[in-house]
C-alpha cells in the first residue's frame, strides 16, 4: 500500500485535501502500531473487564458503522479506512485464532466485544477471514456455541456473525448445517413468535437462506431432517389480516423466499420434485393456497405467495392437479386460476402482481398436458358456458383488449397452453370468434393476424408473433391454415424487407422467424406456397442474406439474454416486457434449422427428400423386422412356458411312477413274507405242533418283548439327557445364587442351595435305579437270546413258569418307569420354583445395585459442587487480597483455634 496516495485519490487534489490525506496516512501508521500494541496487551491481560475494553477499542478502529448520517465521499473514505485497518489486523492469521479462543470465554465483557469485532472483520474482508476460520480447529463449532448462549444480546449478535460467515462459502455452510444449525434456528423462530416475531426472526431467516441457497447438500439435509414440515405453522394466517406490521411483512416475505429456495427451478430436477412432494404431503401447499385466496393480505406478500405457489407446483402433476381444484371463497365459487387470470388482464392491478400471475399460469401448464387440454377446452364451441367466466374467455379478452400489457400477457399465457402439445395446437384451430354483429365469425388464428397487420403497439405485436410462432412450430396443419390466408405472406415479406427503426427490428426478426417456420414445417399441401416457392419469394423480395440478418435481430436484442436466464418473468419496467423464457428456447432450437432450410437449393431439397424417402423405407423395413422379431420372441416365450409346464408334468409323473414302484415292491415283499410264513406253518404242522414254541415263548411275544426293551432304552436315554440338562441348570443357578449373595439375602440363598443339593441327590438315586433296571433288561435280553438259540424243549410247566416270571418282571419294570416319570415331573416343578426364586433374587440384586450407583452419582455431584464452591471462595479471597483487604485463610483460622485451645488448657 502506497501511503503517499491513499484510497486511490488523484494527484490533482486541492492543497487542503492533500493535507487531510497526509494526516490520514499518519493516522494509519499510528493506528497500525496501535493495533499491534493492543494485540500484545491482549495476550498478557488476565482481567476480563480490561480485555473487553481492548476488544472494544479494536472494534471501534476497524468498524465502519456510523450513527450519524454521512455523505457519499465520507462513507467511502470510512469504508476504505476500515478495510485498511482490517488488512493490518489480518497480516498475522494467529490474530483470528486468538479471537476465536477469546470467544470461548463465558464472561460477557469479553464475549460480546469479541463477537462484534469478528463480525466487523468479516464485513471488511470476508473471504480472507472465512479462509482462516475454516482451517482453524473447531473454529466454526466455537461460533455455533453462540446460538446456545442464554444472553439474548450475544445470541442475536451471533446470528449476525454467522450471516457474514456463511456468505458465499459452501464449505462453511455445510459445517454450520451439520452443527445442528437448522434445529437451533427453527427453535429460535418458534420461541420468538414465528411471523409475528421481531428482528431476531428476520436474522434467523436470512441465515437459513444463506445456508440453503444454491447448496444442494444442505437442501437435502433440510428435507431429510423433516424440517419442511416445521415450516407449515409459519403460514397460518387468520381471517383478520388488517394492520400487518412492517416487521411481519418482512418476516413472511423471507419465509416465502425460503420455500422458493427449496423448489427453485435452478435446483436439480430430482431434488425439486422431492421437495414439492413433501410440501404437498405435509399440507404446506394447501396453506399457501389459503393465503393466496385470503382477503386483506398486503400486495407484496400476495405477489410473493403467488410466485412461491408457482414454483411449488411447477412440473409436479399432483401439485398441479391440486391447484386446479382450488376455489376462491366467492359466491358462486370460482376456480383460483380464473380469479388469478382476472387480475392478470386487469390493467389497474400492480405490474409485479400481473407478472406473478403470469408466472403462476406458466408453472401450472409446465409439462402438464392435462391442464393444457382443460384451458384450450374452455375456448372450444362445445364447452363454452355463457353463464360463467372461463379461463379461455379471459385470455381472449386480454388478447384483444386495448391494453398492450394485457395483450402480451394473454398471448404468452396462451402460447404456454400450446407448448410441446401438437393435439392442442390442432384443437385451437377450431376456435371461432364473433368480431361484430352481422359479420361471420373468424378463426382465432385469423383474428391474431388481423390485429398484427393493423400496426398496433410493439409490445402487442411481439406477443402475437410469439404466440403464432409457438402455434405453427412443429404443426404442419397450423402452417397450412396460416398460409391459406392470402394476406399473411405478403404482410410478412413487407415487414422484413422494410428498413425500419431500432424499435421495429425485433418485430422484423420475429416476422422472419414466423416465415422461416412456415418454410421448415411446410408439407407442400398448398400449391402456391410450397417450400420452394416461399424460398424463391424470399430470394426475390428480401434476399437470403438480408433474411438471415433480420432473423438474427432476435438473439442480438439486449432483453433476449436476460429472459433466457430463468423462467420467472421479471422486468425492471413494463416497457421491457418483451421476451418469454420458453420462447427463447424455441428460438435457439429453430434459428439454425431455418437458416439451413433457406440456404438449401432445390437440388439439395430433392436429395434430402430422396434421402428421407430412403430412410423412411429403411425405417419401414426395420420396423417390419422389429415386428417380426417381436412375434418370434413372443412365440419363443410361449414355447419356453410350454417346455417349463411339460417339464413340471414329467417330474410329477416320474414321482408318481417311482411311488407306485415302491408300493409294488412293498407288496412283493409282503407277499414273500406271507408266503414264507405259510410255508413254515405248513411245515411245522406236518412235523410237530410243539416246534412253534421256543423255550416256552411264542415268536410274536419275543418280538414284543424286544420292542418294549428298545422303548425302555430310548426312554432311559431321554431321561439321561434331561437329567444332564437339569444338572447344567442347577450349576448355573448355583453360580447365580453365589454371585447374588449379599447381606440382605444370604440366608435365603443358603436354603436354596440346600434344596438344590437335595434335588441333586434325588436325581443321583434315580440314576442308580435306572442303571439297575438297565442291567436287568440286559439280563432279560441275554436270556431271551439264549432261549431262542436253545434247541431243547422243556416241559410245559417250566415254560409257563418262565413266561410268568418274565411277565412279572416286565410289569415291575413298567411300574418303576411310571414312578420315574412321576418323580421326574416333581423334580421339574421343584426346579421351576427354584428358578423363579433365583430370578426374584436377581431382580432385587439389580435394584440394590442401581440404588448404589445413584447414591455414588449423588456423592460425586456433591463433591463437584463443593469443589466449585471452594474454587469460588478462593477466587473471591484472592480478589479481596488484590484489593488490599485482610483475609484469613483456613490454615490461619485452624492455627488460631488451636492456639486458643492450648491457652484454655493452660488456664485450666
Short mmCIF file of N, CA and C in Angstrom, two decimals, residues 693-698 701 705 780 783 787 794-810:
data_model
loop_
_atom_site.label_atom_id
_atom_site.label_comp_id
_atom_site.label_asym_id
_atom_site.label_seq_id
_atom_site.Cartn_x
_atom_site.Cartn_y
_atom_site.Cartn_z
N UNK A 693 -42.91 -123.38 19.49
CA UNK A 693 -42.54 -122.65 20.71
C UNK A 693 -41.04 -122.73 20.89
N UNK A 694 -40.46 -121.68 21.38
CA UNK A 694 -39.02 -121.62 21.67
C UNK A 694 -38.89 -121.25 23.14
N UNK A 695 -38.45 -122.30 23.90
CA UNK A 695 -38.26 -122.13 25.33
C UNK A 695 -39.54 -121.64 26.00
N UNK A 696 -40.65 -122.13 25.55
CA UNK A 696 -41.95 -121.80 26.15
C UNK A 696 -42.48 -120.43 25.74
N UNK A 697 -41.83 -119.72 24.79
CA UNK A 697 -42.26 -118.39 24.38
C UNK A 697 -42.61 -118.38 22.90
N UNK A 698 -43.71 -117.78 22.51
CA UNK A 698 -44.07 -117.66 21.10
C UNK A 698 -43.18 -116.60 20.44
N UNK A 701 -44.45 -113.02 20.89
CA UNK A 701 -44.22 -112.46 22.23
C UNK A 701 -42.78 -111.99 22.38
N UNK A 705 -41.46 -108.33 23.32
CA UNK A 705 -40.51 -108.05 24.40
C UNK A 705 -39.34 -107.22 23.90
N UNK A 780 -32.38 -109.89 30.86
CA UNK A 780 -33.53 -110.48 30.19
C UNK A 780 -33.26 -110.67 28.71
N UNK A 783 -31.04 -113.67 28.28
CA UNK A 783 -31.74 -114.92 28.47
C UNK A 783 -32.68 -115.22 27.33
N UNK A 787 -32.46 -118.40 25.06
CA UNK A 787 -33.62 -119.28 24.90
C UNK A 787 -33.92 -119.50 23.44
N UNK A 794 -38.15 -127.92 26.90
CA UNK A 794 -38.55 -128.35 28.24
C UNK A 794 -40.04 -128.57 28.29
N UNK A 795 -40.42 -128.98 29.42
CA UNK A 795 -41.84 -129.33 29.61
C UNK A 795 -42.69 -128.09 29.65
N UNK A 796 -44.00 -128.28 29.57
CA UNK A 796 -44.93 -127.14 29.55
C UNK A 796 -44.93 -126.39 30.86
N UNK A 797 -44.71 -127.11 31.99
CA UNK A 797 -44.74 -126.42 33.29
C UNK A 797 -43.59 -125.43 33.41
N UNK A 798 -42.38 -125.85 32.99
CA UNK A 798 -41.23 -124.93 33.09
C UNK A 798 -41.40 -123.71 32.18
N UNK A 799 -41.91 -123.90 30.96
CA UNK A 799 -42.13 -122.75 30.04
C UNK A 799 -43.18 -121.81 30.61
N UNK A 800 -44.22 -122.33 31.20
CA UNK A 800 -45.22 -121.44 31.81
C UNK A 800 -44.63 -120.64 32.94
N UNK A 801 -43.80 -121.31 33.73
CA UNK A 801 -43.18 -120.61 34.86
C UNK A 801 -42.27 -119.48 34.38
N UNK A 802 -41.46 -119.81 33.33
CA UNK A 802 -40.54 -118.76 32.80
C UNK A 802 -41.33 -117.59 32.23
N UNK A 803 -42.39 -117.93 31.53
CA UNK A 803 -43.23 -116.87 30.95
C UNK A 803 -43.83 -116.00 32.05
N UNK A 804 -44.31 -116.64 33.09
CA UNK A 804 -44.90 -115.87 34.19
C UNK A 804 -43.85 -114.98 34.85
N UNK A 805 -42.62 -115.53 34.99
CA UNK A 805 -41.55 -114.74 35.62
C UNK A 805 -41.23 -113.50 34.77
N UNK A 806 -41.13 -113.72 33.46
CA UNK A 806 -40.83 -112.57 32.58
C UNK A 806 -41.94 -111.52 32.61
N UNK A 807 -43.18 -111.99 32.60
CA UNK A 807 -44.27 -111.03 32.63
C UNK A 807 -44.27 -110.22 33.91
N UNK A 808 -43.98 -110.89 35.03
CA UNK A 808 -43.94 -110.17 36.31
C UNK A 808 -42.82 -109.14 36.31
N UNK A 809 -41.64 -109.56 35.74
CA UNK A 809 -40.54 -108.59 35.71
C UNK A 809 -40.86 -107.39 34.80
N UNK A 810 -41.52 -107.68 33.69
CA UNK A 810 -41.90 -106.56 32.79
C UNK A 810 -42.89 -105.63 33.47
#
